[in-house]
Amino acid sequence: MADTKREIERKFEFTKPGAEQRGVPDLTGTAGIATVVDRGVADLDAVYYDTPDQRLAADGLTLRRRTGGKDAGWHLKLPVAPGTRDEVSAALSNTVPGPLAVLVRSRVRDAPLEPQVRLLSSRRTSHLLDAGGLLLAELSTDAVTAERDGTTATWTEVEVELADGSDPALLDAVEKTFEKAGLKVSDAPSKLARALAETGKEPPARPAPDPADETAGAYVLAYLRAQVDTLITYDPGVRRNQPDSVHQMRVACRRLRSAFRTYRKILDREATDPIGEELRRLGEELGADRDREVLHEHFRAQVADLPHPLLAGPVHKRLRTWNSARRTATRRRALAALDHPRHLALLHTLDALLTDPPLLPQAAKPAAKALPKAILRDYRRLATRVDHALSLDPGQERDHALHDARKGAKRARYAAEAAEPALGKPARKLAKAMEAVQDVLGEHQDSVVARTALHDLTHQAHGAGEPSFTWGLLHGREEARAERSERDLPAVWAEASDRALRSALG
C-alpha cells in the first residue's frame, strides 16, 4: 500500500565565508513564526535507485530506500511544479515495491532499477510554530555525505518544508532572512541531483525541445517529441487518478495522430500509420473514463441548476448510481490499457521514430514553405465537411456530419498549433479560429452524447419505478443546446474562414 503527500519546500545552501560555522539564523519573528522547537538529530541512510542510464534523474524523479528517522521506507518523488513534489511512500522491503514500480513504468520500461548513489545524512530538525503552537513548517539541517563507486562528496543543506495548509509566502520570508545570513536557494533541485553532479555522474541531457534547424522536418519532430513527453509525464498521474491526467494523455494521442496525417509528406506513412492506429486504440481506452467524467460533471451542474420543484424522484441518487457503475468499468479499462504490453511497445516505437525518423524529401525544405501547404490541406478538408453539414436538414445525418466537421476542425487547429514555432502569429491566429469552430461543434456533439445518456437514465429510472420527468426535462435542454450550436455555426465559420487568415501563413 502506498501513501502520498505533497511537499512544498525550499532548499538552501551556505555561500558566504563563515556562514556555515555560524549556522542557521533564528527564525523567530519571521512571517508569524513565534517559536522554534528543536526536535533532535537523526541519522538517515538512503540508497537511490535508477536505471543504468538514469532515466528517472533526467526527468527530475527520485526513488530511494531510506532507513532511520520517522519515515523509513521507500519514497518516490514526482515533480509537480518548481519547489513542489508529490512523495509516494511504501513500507521497507528488499526490492522496489510494486505500487512505486508501476508509477515509473513509462520511463523505466523494461530496464532494471539499480542502486546508483548512497546518501548518509545527519539531520537536525526543528519545528516552526505560530503563536498558538500550530506547526507552520519543518526546518532541517542536513550534513550530507554522498558515496558512489568509491567517490565521495560532502556538503550541508538546509531545507524548509511547509506543513499542510501553510501559506507559501512563509518560504519567501524565510528566504529573505536566510539571504542576510549567507544562505541562498540551492542550485540543485534535489539531494540526488547534487550528489550525482558532485560525484561526476550527472544524468544525460534531455533532447532539446527546439528544432535543430529551420527545416520542416525539424519542426515536426520537435512537436512530436513534446507530445511523446506528455504521454510519459502524465502516465503516473493517470494511475494515481490525478485531475486532468487522462485528458492530457488523450490529447497527446490525438495530437500525434493528427500530426502524422497532416504532415504525411514529411514523415513516411508506412511507418506512422501503424503507430497512429495504436495511438487511436490507447486514446479510446483512456477516453471512456474521461468522457464519463465530463458527462457526469455536466449532469451534476444541470441538476444543481434546477429549482427544487423540478427534481422529481431520487435524482441525485440515480445520477450517483449511474456514474458509479460506469466509473468502475472505465477506470479499469484505462489502467488495463497502460498495463498492457502493447503500451510499452508503443512507447518503444515512438522512441525509435524520434531517434531514426522516416523523413521524406519534403522534410528538408524550409518550414516556412512546407508547413503552410500542409495546414491549408487540412483547412480545405474542413471547409468541405462544414459546407456539407450545413447543407443537410436537421436530424441524425446532420449530427454525424457535424461530428465529422468537428474532427476536421480539431485536426486543422492542431496543424496550425504544431507550426506556430515556425510560422509565429499567423499560425496562432488560425489555430484560435479553428478552435472557435471546434468549440461550437463540440457543444453540439456533447449534446448528442448527453441525450443518449439521458435516454439510459430515463429507462433506468422508469425500470426502478422512479419518475422520469427530470430526465426528460434535461433532455429538452440538451436539444436546445444543439439548436443553439447549429444557429451559431454559420457566423463562427464565416469568421474562421476569412481568406486573410490563410493568406498570412505565407
Short mmCIF file of N, CA and C in Angstrom, two decimals, residues 131-257:
data_model
loop_
_atom_site.label_atom_id
_atom_site.label_comp_id
_atom_site.label_asym_id
_atom_site.label_seq_id
_atom_site.Cartn_x
_atom_site.Cartn_y
_atom_site.Cartn_z
N ALA A 131 1.96 31.44 17.07
CA ALA A 131 1.70 31.82 18.47
C ALA A 131 0.78 30.85 19.19
N GLY A 132 -0.05 30.15 18.44
CA GLY A 132 -0.96 29.18 19.04
C GLY A 132 -0.39 27.77 19.11
N GLY A 133 0.88 27.61 18.73
CA GLY A 133 1.50 26.30 18.76
C GLY A 133 1.25 25.45 17.53
N LEU A 134 0.65 26.04 16.51
CA LEU A 134 0.36 25.30 15.28
C LEU A 134 1.63 25.21 14.44
N LEU A 135 1.88 24.01 13.89
CA LEU A 135 3.07 23.79 13.05
C LEU A 135 2.91 24.52 11.72
N LEU A 136 3.86 25.41 11.42
CA LEU A 136 3.88 26.13 10.15
C LEU A 136 4.78 25.44 9.13
N ALA A 137 5.93 24.96 9.61
CA ALA A 137 6.89 24.35 8.70
C ALA A 137 7.90 23.55 9.51
N GLU A 138 8.64 22.72 8.79
CA GLU A 138 9.72 21.95 9.41
C GLU A 138 11.05 22.41 8.81
N LEU A 139 11.99 22.71 9.68
CA LEU A 139 13.32 23.16 9.29
C LEU A 139 14.30 22.02 9.52
N SER A 140 15.03 21.67 8.47
CA SER A 140 16.01 20.58 8.58
C SER A 140 17.37 21.07 8.12
N THR A 141 18.39 20.72 8.89
CA THR A 141 19.77 20.99 8.50
C THR A 141 20.47 19.65 8.37
N ASP A 142 20.91 19.36 7.16
CA ASP A 142 21.49 18.05 6.86
C ASP A 142 22.98 18.17 6.55
N ALA A 143 23.79 17.42 7.29
CA ALA A 143 25.20 17.24 6.92
C ALA A 143 25.25 15.97 6.08
N VAL A 144 25.51 16.12 4.78
CA VAL A 144 25.32 15.04 3.81
C VAL A 144 26.66 14.51 3.32
N THR A 145 26.75 13.18 3.23
CA THR A 145 27.88 12.53 2.57
C THR A 145 27.33 11.64 1.46
N ALA A 146 27.77 11.90 0.24
CA ALA A 146 27.34 11.09 -0.91
C ALA A 146 28.44 10.10 -1.25
N GLU A 147 28.05 8.85 -1.52
CA GLU A 147 29.01 7.81 -1.88
C GLU A 147 28.55 7.15 -3.18
N ARG A 148 29.49 7.09 -4.14
CA ARG A 148 29.18 6.41 -5.41
C ARG A 148 30.46 5.87 -6.01
N ASP A 149 30.54 4.57 -6.14
CA ASP A 149 31.67 3.91 -6.80
C ASP A 149 33.02 4.39 -6.26
N GLY A 150 33.12 4.49 -4.95
CA GLY A 150 34.38 4.89 -4.33
C GLY A 150 34.62 6.39 -4.29
N THR A 151 33.73 7.17 -4.89
CA THR A 151 33.84 8.63 -4.87
C THR A 151 32.90 9.18 -3.81
N THR A 152 33.37 10.17 -3.06
CA THR A 152 32.53 10.78 -2.02
C THR A 152 32.46 12.29 -2.22
N ALA A 153 31.42 12.87 -1.69
CA ALA A 153 31.25 14.32 -1.67
C ALA A 153 30.48 14.67 -0.42
N THR A 154 30.78 15.81 0.16
CA THR A 154 30.10 16.24 1.39
C THR A 154 29.63 17.69 1.23
N TRP A 155 28.52 17.99 1.87
CA TRP A 155 28.01 19.36 1.91
C TRP A 155 26.95 19.47 3.01
N THR A 156 26.58 20.68 3.31
CA THR A 156 25.50 20.94 4.27
C THR A 156 24.34 21.59 3.53
N GLU A 157 23.17 21.10 3.80
CA GLU A 157 21.97 21.58 3.11
C GLU A 157 20.91 21.93 4.15
N VAL A 158 20.20 23.02 3.91
CA VAL A 158 19.11 23.45 4.78
C VAL A 158 17.82 23.40 3.99
N GLU A 159 16.79 22.85 4.61
CA GLU A 159 15.51 22.69 3.91
C GLU A 159 14.38 23.16 4.81
N VAL A 160 13.45 23.92 4.22
CA VAL A 160 12.23 24.33 4.93
C VAL A 160 11.05 23.77 4.16
N GLU A 161 10.28 22.90 4.82
CA GLU A 161 9.12 22.27 4.20
C GLU A 161 7.85 22.72 4.90
N LEU A 162 6.91 23.25 4.14
CA LEU A 162 5.67 23.75 4.72
C LEU A 162 4.82 22.62 5.29
N ALA A 163 4.15 22.91 6.39
CA ALA A 163 3.13 22.00 6.91
C ALA A 163 1.88 22.14 6.05
N ASP A 164 1.00 21.16 6.11
CA ASP A 164 -0.24 21.21 5.33
C ASP A 164 -1.02 22.47 5.67
N GLY A 165 -1.41 23.19 4.64
CA GLY A 165 -2.24 24.38 4.84
C GLY A 165 -1.47 25.66 5.11
N SER A 166 -0.17 25.60 5.22
CA SER A 166 0.61 26.81 5.49
C SER A 166 0.72 27.67 4.23
N ASP A 167 0.84 28.96 4.45
CA ASP A 167 0.94 29.93 3.35
C ASP A 167 2.33 29.83 2.70
N PRO A 168 2.40 29.61 1.39
CA PRO A 168 3.70 29.55 0.72
C PRO A 168 4.52 30.82 0.86
N ALA A 169 3.87 31.94 1.20
CA ALA A 169 4.62 33.19 1.40
C ALA A 169 5.63 33.06 2.54
N LEU A 170 5.41 32.09 3.43
CA LEU A 170 6.37 31.86 4.51
C LEU A 170 7.75 31.56 3.95
N LEU A 171 7.80 30.80 2.86
CA LEU A 171 9.10 30.44 2.29
C LEU A 171 9.82 31.68 1.76
N ASP A 172 9.08 32.62 1.20
CA ASP A 172 9.70 33.86 0.73
C ASP A 172 10.30 34.65 1.88
N ALA A 173 9.56 34.70 2.98
CA ALA A 173 10.06 35.44 4.15
C ALA A 173 11.31 34.77 4.73
N VAL A 174 11.30 33.43 4.79
CA VAL A 174 12.46 32.70 5.29
C VAL A 174 13.65 32.94 4.36
N GLU A 175 13.41 32.95 3.07
CA GLU A 175 14.50 33.17 2.11
C GLU A 175 15.18 34.52 2.34
N LYS A 176 14.39 35.56 2.61
CA LYS A 176 14.97 36.88 2.86
C LYS A 176 15.83 36.88 4.12
N THR A 177 15.35 36.20 5.17
CA THR A 177 16.13 36.12 6.41
C THR A 177 17.42 35.34 6.18
N PHE A 178 17.32 34.26 5.43
CA PHE A 178 18.50 33.44 5.14
C PHE A 178 19.52 34.19 4.29
N GLU A 179 19.06 34.99 3.35
CA GLU A 179 19.99 35.74 2.49
C GLU A 179 20.92 36.62 3.32
N LYS A 180 20.36 37.24 4.33
CA LYS A 180 21.16 38.13 5.18
C LYS A 180 22.20 37.34 5.98
N ALA A 181 21.91 36.04 6.19
CA ALA A 181 22.82 35.22 6.99
C ALA A 181 23.78 34.40 6.13
N GLY A 182 23.76 34.64 4.81
CA GLY A 182 24.71 33.94 3.95
C GLY A 182 24.22 32.64 3.38
N LEU A 183 22.91 32.45 3.29
CA LEU A 183 22.36 31.26 2.64
C LEU A 183 21.59 31.69 1.39
N LYS A 184 21.69 30.90 0.35
CA LYS A 184 20.93 31.17 -0.87
C LYS A 184 20.16 29.91 -1.26
N VAL A 185 19.17 30.11 -2.12
CA VAL A 185 18.42 28.95 -2.62
C VAL A 185 19.37 28.06 -3.40
N SER A 186 19.31 26.78 -3.13
CA SER A 186 20.22 25.83 -3.75
C SER A 186 20.00 25.75 -5.25
N ASP A 187 21.10 25.64 -5.99
CA ASP A 187 21.01 25.46 -7.44
C ASP A 187 20.52 24.07 -7.81
N ALA A 188 20.78 23.10 -6.95
CA ALA A 188 20.39 21.71 -7.22
C ALA A 188 18.93 21.50 -6.81
N PRO A 189 18.12 20.91 -7.67
CA PRO A 189 16.71 20.69 -7.32
C PRO A 189 16.49 19.63 -6.25
N SER A 190 17.49 18.78 -6.00
CA SER A 190 17.34 17.72 -5.00
C SER A 190 18.71 17.28 -4.53
N LYS A 191 18.73 16.56 -3.41
CA LYS A 191 19.99 15.99 -2.92
C LYS A 191 20.61 15.06 -3.95
N LEU A 192 19.75 14.27 -4.59
CA LEU A 192 20.26 13.33 -5.58
C LEU A 192 20.94 14.07 -6.73
N ALA A 193 20.30 15.12 -7.23
CA ALA A 193 20.89 15.87 -8.34
C ALA A 193 22.27 16.41 -7.95
N ARG A 194 22.39 16.92 -6.72
CA ARG A 194 23.68 17.44 -6.29
C ARG A 194 24.69 16.31 -6.12
N ALA A 195 24.24 15.21 -5.55
CA ALA A 195 25.15 14.08 -5.35
C ALA A 195 25.70 13.57 -6.68
N LEU A 196 24.83 13.46 -7.68
CA LEU A 196 25.29 12.99 -8.99
C LEU A 196 26.27 13.98 -9.62
N ALA A 197 25.97 15.26 -9.46
CA ALA A 197 26.86 16.27 -10.04
C ALA A 197 28.22 16.26 -9.36
N GLU A 198 28.23 16.14 -8.04
CA GLU A 198 29.49 16.26 -7.30
C GLU A 198 30.30 14.96 -7.31
N THR A 199 29.69 13.87 -7.75
CA THR A 199 30.45 12.62 -7.90
C THR A 199 30.68 12.29 -9.37
N GLY A 200 30.42 13.25 -10.23
CA GLY A 200 30.73 13.09 -11.65
C GLY A 200 29.82 12.16 -12.41
N LYS A 201 28.54 12.10 -12.03
CA LYS A 201 27.62 11.18 -12.68
C LYS A 201 26.28 11.87 -12.98
N GLU A 202 26.33 13.05 -13.57
CA GLU A 202 25.09 13.73 -13.90
C GLU A 202 24.34 12.97 -15.00
N PRO A 203 23.01 13.01 -14.96
CA PRO A 203 22.24 12.30 -15.99
C PRO A 203 22.45 12.95 -17.35
N PRO A 204 22.29 12.18 -18.42
CA PRO A 204 22.48 12.75 -19.76
C PRO A 204 21.45 13.85 -20.02
N ALA A 205 21.84 14.82 -20.82
CA ALA A 205 20.94 15.92 -21.14
C ALA A 205 19.75 15.41 -21.96
N ARG A 206 18.56 15.94 -21.65
CA ARG A 206 17.39 15.61 -22.44
C ARG A 206 17.51 16.21 -23.83
N PRO A 207 16.89 15.59 -24.86
CA PRO A 207 16.91 16.19 -26.20
C PRO A 207 16.33 17.60 -26.16
N ALA A 208 16.94 18.49 -26.89
CA ALA A 208 16.48 19.88 -26.90
C ALA A 208 15.06 19.95 -27.45
N PRO A 209 14.17 20.73 -26.79
CA PRO A 209 12.79 20.83 -27.28
C PRO A 209 12.67 21.65 -28.55
N ASP A 210 13.68 22.47 -28.86
CA ASP A 210 13.64 23.32 -30.04
C ASP A 210 14.20 22.59 -31.25
N PRO A 211 13.70 22.92 -32.44
CA PRO A 211 14.22 22.27 -33.65
C PRO A 211 15.69 22.62 -33.85
N ALA A 212 16.43 21.67 -34.42
CA ALA A 212 17.87 21.86 -34.62
C ALA A 212 18.15 22.79 -35.79
N ASP A 213 17.21 22.92 -36.72
CA ASP A 213 17.39 23.80 -37.87
C ASP A 213 16.03 24.33 -38.29
N GLU A 214 15.98 25.02 -39.42
CA GLU A 214 14.74 25.65 -39.87
C GLU A 214 13.98 24.80 -40.89
N THR A 215 14.30 23.53 -40.97
CA THR A 215 13.61 22.67 -41.92
C THR A 215 12.26 22.23 -41.37
N ALA A 216 11.38 21.86 -42.29
CA ALA A 216 10.05 21.39 -41.89
C ALA A 216 10.17 20.15 -41.00
N GLY A 217 11.08 19.24 -41.36
CA GLY A 217 11.24 18.01 -40.58
C GLY A 217 11.65 18.28 -39.15
N ALA A 218 12.53 19.25 -38.95
CA ALA A 218 12.99 19.56 -37.59
C ALA A 218 11.85 20.08 -36.73
N TYR A 219 11.00 20.94 -37.30
CA TYR A 219 9.88 21.47 -36.52
C TYR A 219 8.84 20.39 -36.22
N VAL A 220 8.56 19.54 -37.17
CA VAL A 220 7.59 18.48 -36.93
C VAL A 220 8.11 17.52 -35.87
N LEU A 221 9.38 17.15 -35.93
CA LEU A 221 9.93 16.23 -34.94
C LEU A 221 9.94 16.85 -33.54
N ALA A 222 10.21 18.16 -33.44
CA ALA A 222 10.17 18.83 -32.14
C ALA A 222 8.77 18.76 -31.55
N TYR A 223 7.76 18.95 -32.39
CA TYR A 223 6.37 18.87 -31.94
C TYR A 223 6.03 17.45 -31.49
N LEU A 224 6.44 16.47 -32.27
CA LEU A 224 6.17 15.08 -31.89
C LEU A 224 6.84 14.73 -30.57
N ARG A 225 8.07 15.20 -30.38
CA ARG A 225 8.79 14.90 -29.14
C ARG A 225 8.04 15.48 -27.94
N ALA A 226 7.49 16.67 -28.08
CA ALA A 226 6.74 17.28 -26.97
C ALA A 226 5.52 16.44 -26.62
N GLN A 227 4.84 15.89 -27.63
CA GLN A 227 3.66 15.07 -27.35
C GLN A 227 4.03 13.73 -26.71
N VAL A 228 5.12 13.14 -27.15
CA VAL A 228 5.58 11.89 -26.52
C VAL A 228 5.96 12.15 -25.07
N ASP A 229 6.62 13.26 -24.80
CA ASP A 229 6.95 13.62 -23.42
C ASP A 229 5.69 13.74 -22.57
N THR A 230 4.64 14.29 -23.15
CA THR A 230 3.37 14.41 -22.43
C THR A 230 2.80 13.04 -22.08
N LEU A 231 2.84 12.12 -23.04
CA LEU A 231 2.36 10.75 -22.76
C LEU A 231 3.09 10.15 -21.57
N ILE A 232 4.39 10.32 -21.54
CA ILE A 232 5.21 9.72 -20.48
C ILE A 232 4.98 10.44 -19.16
N THR A 233 4.92 11.76 -19.19
CA THR A 233 4.81 12.55 -17.97
C THR A 233 3.51 12.30 -17.23
N TYR A 234 2.41 12.16 -17.97
CA TYR A 234 1.10 12.03 -17.32
C TYR A 234 0.71 10.60 -17.00
N ASP A 235 1.51 9.63 -17.41
CA ASP A 235 1.22 8.23 -17.09
C ASP A 235 1.06 8.00 -15.59
N PRO A 236 2.00 8.47 -14.74
CA PRO A 236 1.80 8.26 -13.30
C PRO A 236 0.54 8.95 -12.78
N GLY A 237 0.21 10.11 -13.33
CA GLY A 237 -0.98 10.81 -12.89
C GLY A 237 -2.26 10.05 -13.18
N VAL A 238 -2.31 9.40 -14.35
CA VAL A 238 -3.48 8.59 -14.67
C VAL A 238 -3.60 7.44 -13.68
N ARG A 239 -2.50 6.80 -13.37
CA ARG A 239 -2.51 5.68 -12.44
C ARG A 239 -2.92 6.12 -11.04
N ARG A 240 -2.57 7.37 -10.68
CA ARG A 240 -2.92 7.90 -9.35
C ARG A 240 -4.25 8.63 -9.35
N ASN A 241 -4.94 8.62 -10.50
CA ASN A 241 -6.24 9.27 -10.64
C ASN A 241 -6.15 10.77 -10.38
N GLN A 242 -5.08 11.39 -10.88
CA GLN A 242 -4.89 12.82 -10.70
C GLN A 242 -5.76 13.60 -11.68
N PRO A 243 -6.30 14.74 -11.24
CA PRO A 243 -7.16 15.54 -12.13
C PRO A 243 -6.45 15.91 -13.43
N ASP A 244 -7.17 15.80 -14.51
CA ASP A 244 -6.74 16.23 -15.84
C ASP A 244 -5.70 15.32 -16.50
N SER A 245 -5.21 14.32 -15.79
CA SER A 245 -4.16 13.48 -16.37
C SER A 245 -4.66 12.68 -17.56
N VAL A 246 -5.83 12.07 -17.43
CA VAL A 246 -6.37 11.29 -18.54
C VAL A 246 -6.58 12.21 -19.74
N HIS A 247 -7.10 13.39 -19.50
CA HIS A 247 -7.35 14.33 -20.58
C HIS A 247 -6.06 14.69 -21.31
N GLN A 248 -5.00 14.97 -20.56
CA GLN A 248 -3.74 15.37 -21.17
C GLN A 248 -3.13 14.23 -22.00
N MET A 249 -3.21 13.01 -21.48
CA MET A 249 -2.69 11.87 -22.25
C MET A 249 -3.49 11.66 -23.53
N ARG A 250 -4.79 11.78 -23.40
CA ARG A 250 -5.66 11.56 -24.55
C ARG A 250 -5.40 12.62 -25.63
N VAL A 251 -5.24 13.86 -25.21
CA VAL A 251 -4.96 14.93 -26.17
C VAL A 251 -3.62 14.69 -26.86
N ALA A 252 -2.63 14.21 -26.11
CA ALA A 252 -1.33 13.91 -26.72
C ALA A 252 -1.48 12.83 -27.79
N CYS A 253 -2.29 11.81 -27.52
CA CYS A 253 -2.54 10.78 -28.53
C CYS A 253 -3.16 11.40 -29.79
N ARG A 254 -4.13 12.28 -29.59
CA ARG A 254 -4.79 12.91 -30.73
C ARG A 254 -3.83 13.79 -31.51
N ARG A 255 -3.02 14.55 -30.80
CA ARG A 255 -2.09 15.45 -31.48
C ARG A 255 -1.06 14.66 -32.31
N LEU A 256 -0.59 13.56 -31.75
CA LEU A 256 0.36 12.74 -32.50
C LEU A 256 -0.28 12.17 -33.76
N ARG A 257 -1.46 11.60 -33.61
CA ARG A 257 -2.15 11.04 -34.78
C ARG A 257 -2.42 12.11 -35.82
#
